[in-house]
Coordinates of C-alpha atoms in Angstrom, one line a residue:
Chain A
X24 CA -27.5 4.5 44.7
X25 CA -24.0 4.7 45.3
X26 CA -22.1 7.7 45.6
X27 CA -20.1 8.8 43.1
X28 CA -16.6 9.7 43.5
X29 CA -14.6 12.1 40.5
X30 CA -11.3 12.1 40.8
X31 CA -9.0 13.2 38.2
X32 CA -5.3 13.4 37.7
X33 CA -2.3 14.4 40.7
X34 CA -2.3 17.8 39.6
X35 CA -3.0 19.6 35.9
X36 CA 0.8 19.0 34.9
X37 CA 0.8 15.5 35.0
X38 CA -1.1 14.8 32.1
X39 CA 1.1 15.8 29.9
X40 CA 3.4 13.1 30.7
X41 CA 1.3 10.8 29.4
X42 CA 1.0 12.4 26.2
X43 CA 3.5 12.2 23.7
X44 CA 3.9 12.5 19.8
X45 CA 5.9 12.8 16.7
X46 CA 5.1 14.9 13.7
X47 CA 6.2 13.6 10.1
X48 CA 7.6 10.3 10.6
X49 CA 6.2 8.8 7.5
X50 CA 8.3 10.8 4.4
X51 CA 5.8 9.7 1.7
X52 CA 2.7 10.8 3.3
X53 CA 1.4 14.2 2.9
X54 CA 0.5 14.1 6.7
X55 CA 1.7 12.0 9.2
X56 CA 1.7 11.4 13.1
X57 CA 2.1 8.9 15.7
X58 CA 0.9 9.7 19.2
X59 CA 0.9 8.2 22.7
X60 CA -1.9 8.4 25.3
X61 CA -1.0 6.7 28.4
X62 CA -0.2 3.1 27.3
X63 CA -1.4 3.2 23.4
X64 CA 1.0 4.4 20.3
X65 CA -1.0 5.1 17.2
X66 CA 0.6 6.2 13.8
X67 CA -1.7 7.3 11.3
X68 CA -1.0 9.0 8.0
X69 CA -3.0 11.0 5.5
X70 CA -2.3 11.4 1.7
X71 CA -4.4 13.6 -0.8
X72 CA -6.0 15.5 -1.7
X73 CA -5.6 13.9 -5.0
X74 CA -7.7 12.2 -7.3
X75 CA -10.6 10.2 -7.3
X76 CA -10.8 6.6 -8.9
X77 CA -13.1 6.5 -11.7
X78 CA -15.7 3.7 -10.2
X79 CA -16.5 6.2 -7.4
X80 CA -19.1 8.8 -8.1
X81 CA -17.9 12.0 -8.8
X82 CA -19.1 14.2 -5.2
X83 CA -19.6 17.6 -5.0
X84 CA -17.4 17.2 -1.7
X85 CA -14.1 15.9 -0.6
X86 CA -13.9 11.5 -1.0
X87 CA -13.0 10.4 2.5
X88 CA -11.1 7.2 2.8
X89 CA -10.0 5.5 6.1
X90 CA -8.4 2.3 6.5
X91 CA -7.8 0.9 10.3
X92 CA -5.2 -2.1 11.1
X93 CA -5.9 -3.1 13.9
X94 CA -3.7 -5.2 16.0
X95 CA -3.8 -8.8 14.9
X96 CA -6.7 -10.5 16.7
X97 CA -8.0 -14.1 16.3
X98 CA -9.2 -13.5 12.5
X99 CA -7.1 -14.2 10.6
X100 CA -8.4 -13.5 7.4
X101 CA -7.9 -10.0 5.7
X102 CA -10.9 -8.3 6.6
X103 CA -11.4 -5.9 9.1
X104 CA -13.5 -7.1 12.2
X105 CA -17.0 -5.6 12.8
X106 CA -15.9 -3.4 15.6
X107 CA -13.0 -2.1 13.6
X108 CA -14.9 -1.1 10.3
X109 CA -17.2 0.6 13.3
X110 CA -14.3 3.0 14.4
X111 CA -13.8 3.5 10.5
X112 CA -17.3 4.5 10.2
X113 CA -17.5 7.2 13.7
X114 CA -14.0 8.5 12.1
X115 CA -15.1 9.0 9.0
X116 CA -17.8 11.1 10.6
X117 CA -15.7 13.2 12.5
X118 CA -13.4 14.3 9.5
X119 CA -16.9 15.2 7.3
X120 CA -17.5 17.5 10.3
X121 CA -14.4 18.9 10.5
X122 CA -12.7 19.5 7.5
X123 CA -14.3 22.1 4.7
X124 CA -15.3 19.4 2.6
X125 CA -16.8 21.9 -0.3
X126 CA -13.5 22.8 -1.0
X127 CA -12.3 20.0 -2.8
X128 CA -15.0 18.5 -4.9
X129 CA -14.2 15.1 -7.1
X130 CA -11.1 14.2 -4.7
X131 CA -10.1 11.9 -2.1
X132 CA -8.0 11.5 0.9
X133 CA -6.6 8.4 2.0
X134 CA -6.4 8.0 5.7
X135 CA -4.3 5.0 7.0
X136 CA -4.4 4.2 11.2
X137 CA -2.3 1.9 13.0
X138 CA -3.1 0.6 15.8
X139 CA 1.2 0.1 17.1
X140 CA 0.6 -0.4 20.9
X141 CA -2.2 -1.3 23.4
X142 CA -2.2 -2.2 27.0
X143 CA -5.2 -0.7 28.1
X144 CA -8.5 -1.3 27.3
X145 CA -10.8 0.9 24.5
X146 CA -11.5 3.7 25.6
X147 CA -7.5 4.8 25.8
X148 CA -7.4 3.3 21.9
X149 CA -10.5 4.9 20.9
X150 CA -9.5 8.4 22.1
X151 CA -5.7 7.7 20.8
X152 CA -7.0 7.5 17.7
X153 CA -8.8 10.2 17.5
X154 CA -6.0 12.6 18.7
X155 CA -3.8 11.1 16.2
X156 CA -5.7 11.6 13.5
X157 CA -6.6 15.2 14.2
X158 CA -2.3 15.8 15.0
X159 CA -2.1 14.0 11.1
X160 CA -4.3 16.4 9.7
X161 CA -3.0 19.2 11.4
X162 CA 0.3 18.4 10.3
X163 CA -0.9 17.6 7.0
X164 CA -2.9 21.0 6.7
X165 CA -6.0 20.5 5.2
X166 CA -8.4 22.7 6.1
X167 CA -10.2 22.3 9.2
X168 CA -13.0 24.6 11.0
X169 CA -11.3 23.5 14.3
X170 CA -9.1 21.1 15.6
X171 CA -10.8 18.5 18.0
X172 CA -9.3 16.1 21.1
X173 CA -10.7 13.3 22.9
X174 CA -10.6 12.3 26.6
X175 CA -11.4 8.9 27.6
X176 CA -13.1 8.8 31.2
X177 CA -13.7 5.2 32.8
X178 CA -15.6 4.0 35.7
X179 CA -14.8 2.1 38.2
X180 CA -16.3 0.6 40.5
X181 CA -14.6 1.5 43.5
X182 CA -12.4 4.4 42.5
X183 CA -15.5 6.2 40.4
X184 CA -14.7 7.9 37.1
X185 CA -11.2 8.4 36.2
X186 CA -9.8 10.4 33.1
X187 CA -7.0 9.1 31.5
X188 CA -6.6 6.3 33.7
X189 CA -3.6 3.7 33.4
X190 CA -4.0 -0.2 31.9
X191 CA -5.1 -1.7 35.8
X192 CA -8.0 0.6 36.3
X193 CA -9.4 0.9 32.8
X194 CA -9.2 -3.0 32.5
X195 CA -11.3 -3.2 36.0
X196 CA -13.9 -0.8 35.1
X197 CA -17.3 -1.3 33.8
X198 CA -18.2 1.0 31.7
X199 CA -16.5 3.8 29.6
X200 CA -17.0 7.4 27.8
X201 CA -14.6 9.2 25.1
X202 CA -15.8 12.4 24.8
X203 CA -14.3 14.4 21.7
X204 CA -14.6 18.5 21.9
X205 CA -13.5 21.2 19.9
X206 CA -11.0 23.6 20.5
X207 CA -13.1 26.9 19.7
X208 CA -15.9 26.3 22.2
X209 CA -15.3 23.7 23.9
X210 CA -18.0 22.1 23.1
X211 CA -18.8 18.1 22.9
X212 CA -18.3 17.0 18.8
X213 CA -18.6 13.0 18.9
X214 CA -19.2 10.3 21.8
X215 CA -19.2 6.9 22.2
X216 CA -19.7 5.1 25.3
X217 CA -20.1 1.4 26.7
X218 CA -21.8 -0.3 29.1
X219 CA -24.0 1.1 32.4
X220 CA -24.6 4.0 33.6
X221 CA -27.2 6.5 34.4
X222 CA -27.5 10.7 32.9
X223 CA -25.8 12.0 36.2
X224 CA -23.1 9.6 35.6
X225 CA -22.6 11.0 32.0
X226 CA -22.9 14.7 32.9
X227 CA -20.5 14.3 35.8
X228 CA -18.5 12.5 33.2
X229 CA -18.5 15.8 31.0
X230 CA -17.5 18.0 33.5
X231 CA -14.3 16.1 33.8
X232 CA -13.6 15.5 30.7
X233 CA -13.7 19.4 29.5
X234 CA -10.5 20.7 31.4
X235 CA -8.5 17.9 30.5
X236 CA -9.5 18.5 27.1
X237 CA -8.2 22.0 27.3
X238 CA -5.3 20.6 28.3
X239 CA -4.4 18.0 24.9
X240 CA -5.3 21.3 23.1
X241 CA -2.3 22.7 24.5
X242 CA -0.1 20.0 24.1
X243 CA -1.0 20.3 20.2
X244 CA -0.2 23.9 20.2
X245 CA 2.9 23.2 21.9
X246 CA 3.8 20.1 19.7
X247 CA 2.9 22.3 16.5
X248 CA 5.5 25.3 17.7
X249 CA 8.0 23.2 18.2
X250 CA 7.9 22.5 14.2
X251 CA 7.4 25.2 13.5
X252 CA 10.0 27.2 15.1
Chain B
X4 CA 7.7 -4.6 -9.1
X5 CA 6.2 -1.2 -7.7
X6 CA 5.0 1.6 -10.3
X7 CA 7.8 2.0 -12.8
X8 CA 7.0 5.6 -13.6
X9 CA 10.0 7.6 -13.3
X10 CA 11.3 10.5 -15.9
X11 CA 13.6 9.9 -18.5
X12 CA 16.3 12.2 -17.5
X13 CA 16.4 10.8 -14.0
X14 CA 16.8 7.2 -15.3
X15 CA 19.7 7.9 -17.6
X16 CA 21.4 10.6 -14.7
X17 CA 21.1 7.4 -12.4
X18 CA 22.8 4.8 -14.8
X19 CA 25.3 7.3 -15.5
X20 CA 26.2 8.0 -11.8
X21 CA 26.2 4.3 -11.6
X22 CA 29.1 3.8 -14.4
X23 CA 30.9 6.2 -11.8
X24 CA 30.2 4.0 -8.9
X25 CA 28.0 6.9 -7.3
X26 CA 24.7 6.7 -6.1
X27 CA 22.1 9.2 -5.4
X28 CA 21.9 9.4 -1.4
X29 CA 26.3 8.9 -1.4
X30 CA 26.5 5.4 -0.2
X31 CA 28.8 2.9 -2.0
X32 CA 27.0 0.5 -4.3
X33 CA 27.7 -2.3 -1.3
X34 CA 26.1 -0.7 1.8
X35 CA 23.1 -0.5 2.9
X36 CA 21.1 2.0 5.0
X37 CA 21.5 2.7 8.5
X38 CA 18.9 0.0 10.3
X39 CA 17.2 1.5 13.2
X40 CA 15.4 -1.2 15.5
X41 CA 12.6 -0.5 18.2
X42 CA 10.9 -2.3 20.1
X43 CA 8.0 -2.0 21.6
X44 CA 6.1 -2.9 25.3
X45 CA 4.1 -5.8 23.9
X46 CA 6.0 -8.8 22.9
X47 CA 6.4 -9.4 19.8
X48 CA 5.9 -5.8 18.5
X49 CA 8.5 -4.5 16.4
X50 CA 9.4 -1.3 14.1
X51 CA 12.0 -1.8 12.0
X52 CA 13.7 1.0 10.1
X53 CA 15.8 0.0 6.9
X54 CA 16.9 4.1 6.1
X55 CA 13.2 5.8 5.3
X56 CA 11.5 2.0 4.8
X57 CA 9.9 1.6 7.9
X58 CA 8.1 -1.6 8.4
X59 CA 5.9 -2.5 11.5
X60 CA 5.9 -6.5 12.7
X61 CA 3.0 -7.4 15.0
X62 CA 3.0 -10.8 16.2
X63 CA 0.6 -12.8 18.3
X64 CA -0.7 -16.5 18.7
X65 CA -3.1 -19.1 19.3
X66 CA -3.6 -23.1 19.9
X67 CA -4.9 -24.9 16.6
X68 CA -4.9 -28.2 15.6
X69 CA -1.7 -29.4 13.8
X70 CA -1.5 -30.0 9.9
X71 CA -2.7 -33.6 9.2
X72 CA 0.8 -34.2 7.6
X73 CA 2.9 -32.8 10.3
X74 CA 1.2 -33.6 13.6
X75 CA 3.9 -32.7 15.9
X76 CA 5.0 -29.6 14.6
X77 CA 3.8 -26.1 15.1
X78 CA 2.3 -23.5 12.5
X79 CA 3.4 -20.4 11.5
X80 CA 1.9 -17.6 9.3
X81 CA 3.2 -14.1 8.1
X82 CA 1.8 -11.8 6.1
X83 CA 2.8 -8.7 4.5
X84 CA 0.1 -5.9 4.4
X85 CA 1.1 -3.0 2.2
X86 CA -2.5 -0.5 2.8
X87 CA -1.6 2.7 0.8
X88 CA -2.7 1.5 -2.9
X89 CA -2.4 5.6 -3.6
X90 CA -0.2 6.7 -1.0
X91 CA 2.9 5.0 -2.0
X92 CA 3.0 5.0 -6.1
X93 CA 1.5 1.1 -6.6
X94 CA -0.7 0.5 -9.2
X95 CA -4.0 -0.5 -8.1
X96 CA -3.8 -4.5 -9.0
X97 CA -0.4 -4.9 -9.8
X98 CA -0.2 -3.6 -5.7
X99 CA -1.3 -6.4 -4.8
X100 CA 0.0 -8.8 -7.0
X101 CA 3.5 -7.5 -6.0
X102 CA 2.9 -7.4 -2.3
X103 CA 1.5 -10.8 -2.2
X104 CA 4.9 -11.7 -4.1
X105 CA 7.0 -10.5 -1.5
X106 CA 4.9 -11.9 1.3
X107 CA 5.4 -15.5 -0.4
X108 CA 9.2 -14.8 -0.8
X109 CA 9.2 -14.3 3.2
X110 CA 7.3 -16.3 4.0
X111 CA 9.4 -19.4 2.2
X112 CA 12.5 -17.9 3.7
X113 CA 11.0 -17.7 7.8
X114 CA 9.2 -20.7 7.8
X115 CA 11.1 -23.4 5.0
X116 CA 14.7 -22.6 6.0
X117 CA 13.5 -24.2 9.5
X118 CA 14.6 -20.7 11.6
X119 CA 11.8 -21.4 14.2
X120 CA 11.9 -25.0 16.2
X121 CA 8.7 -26.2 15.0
X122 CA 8.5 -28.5 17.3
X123 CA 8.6 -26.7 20.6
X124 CA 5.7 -25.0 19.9
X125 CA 3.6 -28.4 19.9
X126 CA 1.4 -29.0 23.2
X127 CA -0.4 -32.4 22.7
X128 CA 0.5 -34.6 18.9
X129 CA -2.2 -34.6 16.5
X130 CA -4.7 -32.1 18.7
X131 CA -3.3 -29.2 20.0
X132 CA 0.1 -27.0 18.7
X133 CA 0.5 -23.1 18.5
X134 CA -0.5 -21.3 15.5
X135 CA 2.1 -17.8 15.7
X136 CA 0.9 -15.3 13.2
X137 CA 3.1 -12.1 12.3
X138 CA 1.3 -9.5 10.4
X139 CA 4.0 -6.7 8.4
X140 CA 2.5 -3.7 7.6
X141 CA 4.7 -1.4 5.2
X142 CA 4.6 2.0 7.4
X143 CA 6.9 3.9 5.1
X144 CA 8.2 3.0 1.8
X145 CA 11.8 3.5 -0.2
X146 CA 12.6 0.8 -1.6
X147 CA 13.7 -2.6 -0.2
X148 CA 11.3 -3.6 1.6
X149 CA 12.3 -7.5 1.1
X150 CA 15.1 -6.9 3.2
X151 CA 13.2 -4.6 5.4
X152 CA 10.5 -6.7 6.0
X153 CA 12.5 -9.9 6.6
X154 CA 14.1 -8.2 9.4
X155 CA 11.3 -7.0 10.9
X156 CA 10.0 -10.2 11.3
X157 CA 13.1 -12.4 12.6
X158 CA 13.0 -9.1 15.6
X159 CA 9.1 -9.6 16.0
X160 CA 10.1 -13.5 16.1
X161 CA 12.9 -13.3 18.8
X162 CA 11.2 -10.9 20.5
X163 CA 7.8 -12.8 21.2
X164 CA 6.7 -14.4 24.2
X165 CA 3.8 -17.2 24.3
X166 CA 1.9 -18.5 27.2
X167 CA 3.3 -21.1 29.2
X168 CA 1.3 -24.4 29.4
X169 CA 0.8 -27.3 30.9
X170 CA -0.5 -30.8 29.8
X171 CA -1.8 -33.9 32.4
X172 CA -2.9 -36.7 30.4
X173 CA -4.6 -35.5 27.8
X174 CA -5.9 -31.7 29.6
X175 CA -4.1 -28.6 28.7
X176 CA -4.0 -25.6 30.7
X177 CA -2.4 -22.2 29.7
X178 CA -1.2 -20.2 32.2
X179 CA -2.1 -16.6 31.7
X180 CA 0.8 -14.2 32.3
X181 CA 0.4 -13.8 36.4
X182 CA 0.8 -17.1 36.7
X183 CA 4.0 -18.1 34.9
X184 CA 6.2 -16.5 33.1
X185 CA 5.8 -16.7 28.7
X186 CA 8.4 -18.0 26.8
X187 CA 10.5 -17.3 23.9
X188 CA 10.1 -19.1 20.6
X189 CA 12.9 -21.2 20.3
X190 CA 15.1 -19.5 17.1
X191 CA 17.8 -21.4 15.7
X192 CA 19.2 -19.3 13.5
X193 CA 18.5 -16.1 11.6
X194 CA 18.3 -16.2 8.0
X195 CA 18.5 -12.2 6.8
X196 CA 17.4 -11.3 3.4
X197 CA 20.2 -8.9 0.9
X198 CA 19.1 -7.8 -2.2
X199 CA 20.6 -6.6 -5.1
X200 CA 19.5 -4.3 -7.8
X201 CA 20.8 -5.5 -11.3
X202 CA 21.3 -2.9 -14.2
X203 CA 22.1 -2.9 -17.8
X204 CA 22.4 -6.8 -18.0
X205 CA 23.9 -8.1 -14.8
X206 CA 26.6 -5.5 -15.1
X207 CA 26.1 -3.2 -12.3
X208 CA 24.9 -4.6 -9.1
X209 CA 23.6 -2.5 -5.9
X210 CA 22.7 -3.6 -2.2
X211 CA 19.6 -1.9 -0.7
X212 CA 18.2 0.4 -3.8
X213 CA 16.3 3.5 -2.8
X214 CA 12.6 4.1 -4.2
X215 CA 14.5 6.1 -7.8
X216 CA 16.9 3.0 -7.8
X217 CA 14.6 0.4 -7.7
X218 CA 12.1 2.1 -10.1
X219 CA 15.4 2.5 -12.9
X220 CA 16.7 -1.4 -12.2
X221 CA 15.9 -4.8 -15.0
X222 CA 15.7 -7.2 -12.1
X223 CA 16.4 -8.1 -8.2
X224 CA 18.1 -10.9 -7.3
X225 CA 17.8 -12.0 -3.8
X226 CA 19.7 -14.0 -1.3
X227 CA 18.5 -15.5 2.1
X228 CA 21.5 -16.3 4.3
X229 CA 22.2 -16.5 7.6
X230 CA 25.4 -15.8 9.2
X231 CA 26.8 -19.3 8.8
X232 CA 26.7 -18.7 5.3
X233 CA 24.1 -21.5 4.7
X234 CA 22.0 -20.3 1.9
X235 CA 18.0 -20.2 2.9
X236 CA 16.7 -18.0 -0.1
X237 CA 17.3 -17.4 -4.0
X238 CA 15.4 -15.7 -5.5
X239 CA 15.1 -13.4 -8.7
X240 CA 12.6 -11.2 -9.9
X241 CA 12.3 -9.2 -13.7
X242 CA 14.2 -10.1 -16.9
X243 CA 17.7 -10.3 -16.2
X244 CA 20.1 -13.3 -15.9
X245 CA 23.2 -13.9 -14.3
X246 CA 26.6 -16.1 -14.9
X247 CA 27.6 -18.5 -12.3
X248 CA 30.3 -16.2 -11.4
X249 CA 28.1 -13.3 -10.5
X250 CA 26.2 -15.3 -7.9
X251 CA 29.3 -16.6 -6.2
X252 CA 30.1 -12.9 -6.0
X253 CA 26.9 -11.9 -4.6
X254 CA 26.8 -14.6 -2.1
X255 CA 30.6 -13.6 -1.1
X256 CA 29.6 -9.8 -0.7
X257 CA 26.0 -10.6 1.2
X258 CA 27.7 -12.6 3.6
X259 CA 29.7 -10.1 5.0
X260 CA 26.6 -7.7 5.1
X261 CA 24.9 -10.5 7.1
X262 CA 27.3 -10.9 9.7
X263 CA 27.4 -7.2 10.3
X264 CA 23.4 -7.3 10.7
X265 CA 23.3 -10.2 12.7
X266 CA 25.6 -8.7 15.3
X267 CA 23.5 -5.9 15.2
X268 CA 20.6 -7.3 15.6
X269 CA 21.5 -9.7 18.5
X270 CA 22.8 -6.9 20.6
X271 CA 19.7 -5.1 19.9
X272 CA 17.7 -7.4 21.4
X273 CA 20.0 -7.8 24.1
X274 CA 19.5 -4.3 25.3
X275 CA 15.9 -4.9 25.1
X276 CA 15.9 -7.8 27.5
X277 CA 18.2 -6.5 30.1
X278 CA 16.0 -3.0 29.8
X279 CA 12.8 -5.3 30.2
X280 CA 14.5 -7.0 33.1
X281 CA 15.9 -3.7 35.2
X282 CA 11.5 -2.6 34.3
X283 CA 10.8 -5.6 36.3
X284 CA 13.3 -5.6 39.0
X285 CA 12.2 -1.6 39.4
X286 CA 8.3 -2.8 39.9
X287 CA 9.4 -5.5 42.2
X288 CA 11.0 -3.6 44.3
X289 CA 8.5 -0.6 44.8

């Protein structure tokens, strides 16, 4: 078995040079953001809570509703591919974990994604995504038990596992992780990962992925005082 | 049209200010918005900002076989994708009905008013030509996004690239990008979309309505020109008409409008292809 080699960024302040982000750009939407992670630009926008169409059942909890475009692909009919409505699916997830859903019974929110930019492969795209839609909700303030980030670590197969890693390397690896954690303990929320790889692999894998999550959390606390001061 | 809700009061204080030749936002009834273009690293890609109308052009393409009728000539498809039925005031149904409007009116203007050079994007007669799709999605909405989304397009147009290919006998090979470099689609002339908001008969006219303006007017009446003044679209939406006269006068006032635009838009794209050369120059040289 090959040794494996971690190796993360230059030095901790370099990563925030690959993030970058602008609050509100949509007027009409109650929450909006667009966010860039390395090579990928995602806008995503958030409108509700308001209320629920009549042919849905009334819930006792909040009516989730994401939409993803996608870049245009070879379909060219108007539904959304299989691995898109996927992505739709693992969001939609993460919001019923994270917002307090009980607090708005017989409502909705409509969640809209764009997918503007993306060089690199999906592990950047996946874990844009997610940072863009916590940044919309933040921005939108509904009410959320914590605020969540998500680090996509590749593996190479000669450089080992990079975090954050730029278009050549993430297009050369094998196999991929995008870890999302939560800001109050740290702790892992959501995965997805892709292709081969062993447990030691995906604990190393972990233990990278944890500081630099530390690190987006700042960026958003940052981002978030510059609004608001 | 959109959702027509709007209150009484802030109908009649709009067709007042209009008798006075004011509008809402300060702008003389025959300006438009500021246009803010950007571009973005793939080719193709385009955000186009008409005021706070934001419209996002994604472009990309594939090899097809040609229509039966037209076996030399390339395809092209666009389609506008409006996503918020709730977000942005539509009326579920009607949103569609009206988007799918708009996406016909552009599509008529891009692809009959012969803009792109069909035939440069044909590889081999009667088996293989490229198929460039542009998908629109309405990012932001207030009002106008005809014009908007017209724009965003002829950008995502000019500024897409396609794979360079090469055909012995009847074999075709595309080069991926390291191997030679894309090329441009070949644009022959750019046909921009004004529209005008008509009110209380055909009386008073407005260029670019806002979201309150467009929810107050009786009809739209647009033109498709390009800076040659060579008509490409007319079109008119609601229950208004117009006198001979009127169009003349529209035609007259869009032309200018189109000119500026154009200008505009050209030296946009300028920028972006000297800033995408000095990119390349600065990785060749590391």
């Amino acid at each position: 078995m090959t040794e494996i080699v971690s190796q993360t960024n230059e030095n901790d302040a370099s990563i925030f040079s690959s993030l970058h982000c602008v609050l509100s750009p949509i007027s009409k939407a109650a929450g909006s953001a667009t966010f860039t992670l390395s090579d990928s630009i995602c806008t995503c926008l958030v409108n509700g809570p308001g209320e629920l169409r009549q042919q849905q059942d009334a819930t006792n909890r909040l009516q989730v509703d994401i939409t993803f475009q996608a870049r245009p692909g070879s379909n060219n009919t108007n539904a959304t591919a299989t691995k898109d409505k996927l992505i739709e699916q693992w969001l939609e997830t993460l919001i019923h974990s994270t917002v307090l859903t009980e607090h708005y019974p017989r409502s909705q929110i409509n969640i809209v994604m764009y997918e503007e930019q993306n060089l690199s492969g999906e592990a950047t795209i996946l874990a844009c995504l997610c940072n863009t839609l916590c940044l919309t909700m933040l921005d939108a303030n509904l009410p959320m038990k914590y605020a969540f980030a998500a680090v996509p670590i590749v593996q190479h197969p000669t450089k080992g596992l990079l975090s954050l890693p730029n278009s050549k390397d993430e297009l050369a690896s094998t196999s991929y992780f995008v870890f999302v954690f939560e800001i109050t303990l740290n702790d892992i929320l959501a995965m997805h990962a892709s292709g081969n790889f062993d447990m030691k692999t995906l604990e190393q894998a972990t233990i990278i992925a944890k500081p630099i999550a530390r690190q987006i959390f700042q960026f958003y606390r940052q981002e978030l005082e510059k609004r608001l001061s | 049209m959109a959702s027509k809700v709007i209150g009484k009061c802030e109908e009649k204080f709009i067709i007042r200010c209009l008798r006075d030749r004011q509008r809402l936002d300060h702008r003389l009834p025959f300006v438009t918005r500021d246009i803010k273009i950007e571009f973005r690293e793939e080719y193709g890609s385009a955000v186009v900002s008409l005021g706070l109308t934001k419209v996002l052009a994604q472009t990309c393409c594939k090899i097809v076989k040609p229509k039966e009728t037209r076996p030399n000539e390339g395809r092209l498809r666009l389609q506008l994708k409006n996503s918020h039925n709730m977000v942005f005031n539509f009326e579920t149904g009607r949103q569609t009905q009206w988007t799918t409007l708009m996406s016909r009116h552009l599509l008529q203007n891009i692809r009959d008013s012969g803009c792109v050079d069909m035939e440069s994007l044909c590889i081999l007669a009667h088996e293989h030509v490229w198929e460039i799709s542009v998908n629109l999605h309405v990012v932001d909405y207030d009002g106008n996004i005809l014009d908007c989304a017209n724009l965003a397009a002829l950008c995502a147009l000019a500024h897409f690239r396609y794979p360079a290919v090469t055909v012995t006998g009847t074999d075709v090979h595309v080069h991926s990008l390291t191997e030679r470099n894309p090329q441009p689609i070949r644009i022959l002339h750019y046909p921009i979309m004004i529209s005008f908001a008509l009110f209380e008969d055909g009386e008073y006219m407005l260029i670019d309505a806002r979201e309150a303006e467009e929810k107050v007017m009786e009809g739209l009446f647009a033109i498709g020109m390009n800076q040659h003044k060579e008509l490409s679209t007319l079109a008119m939406f609601g229950e208004i008409c117009l006198t001979r006269d009127q169009i003349e006068n529209c035609i007259s006032l869009a032309h200018h409008l189109v000119r500026d635009i154009t200008t505009e838009m050209r030296s946009t794209l300028e920028k972006n292809r000297e800033e995408q050369l000095q990119l390349i120059q600065a990785i060749n040289h590391r």
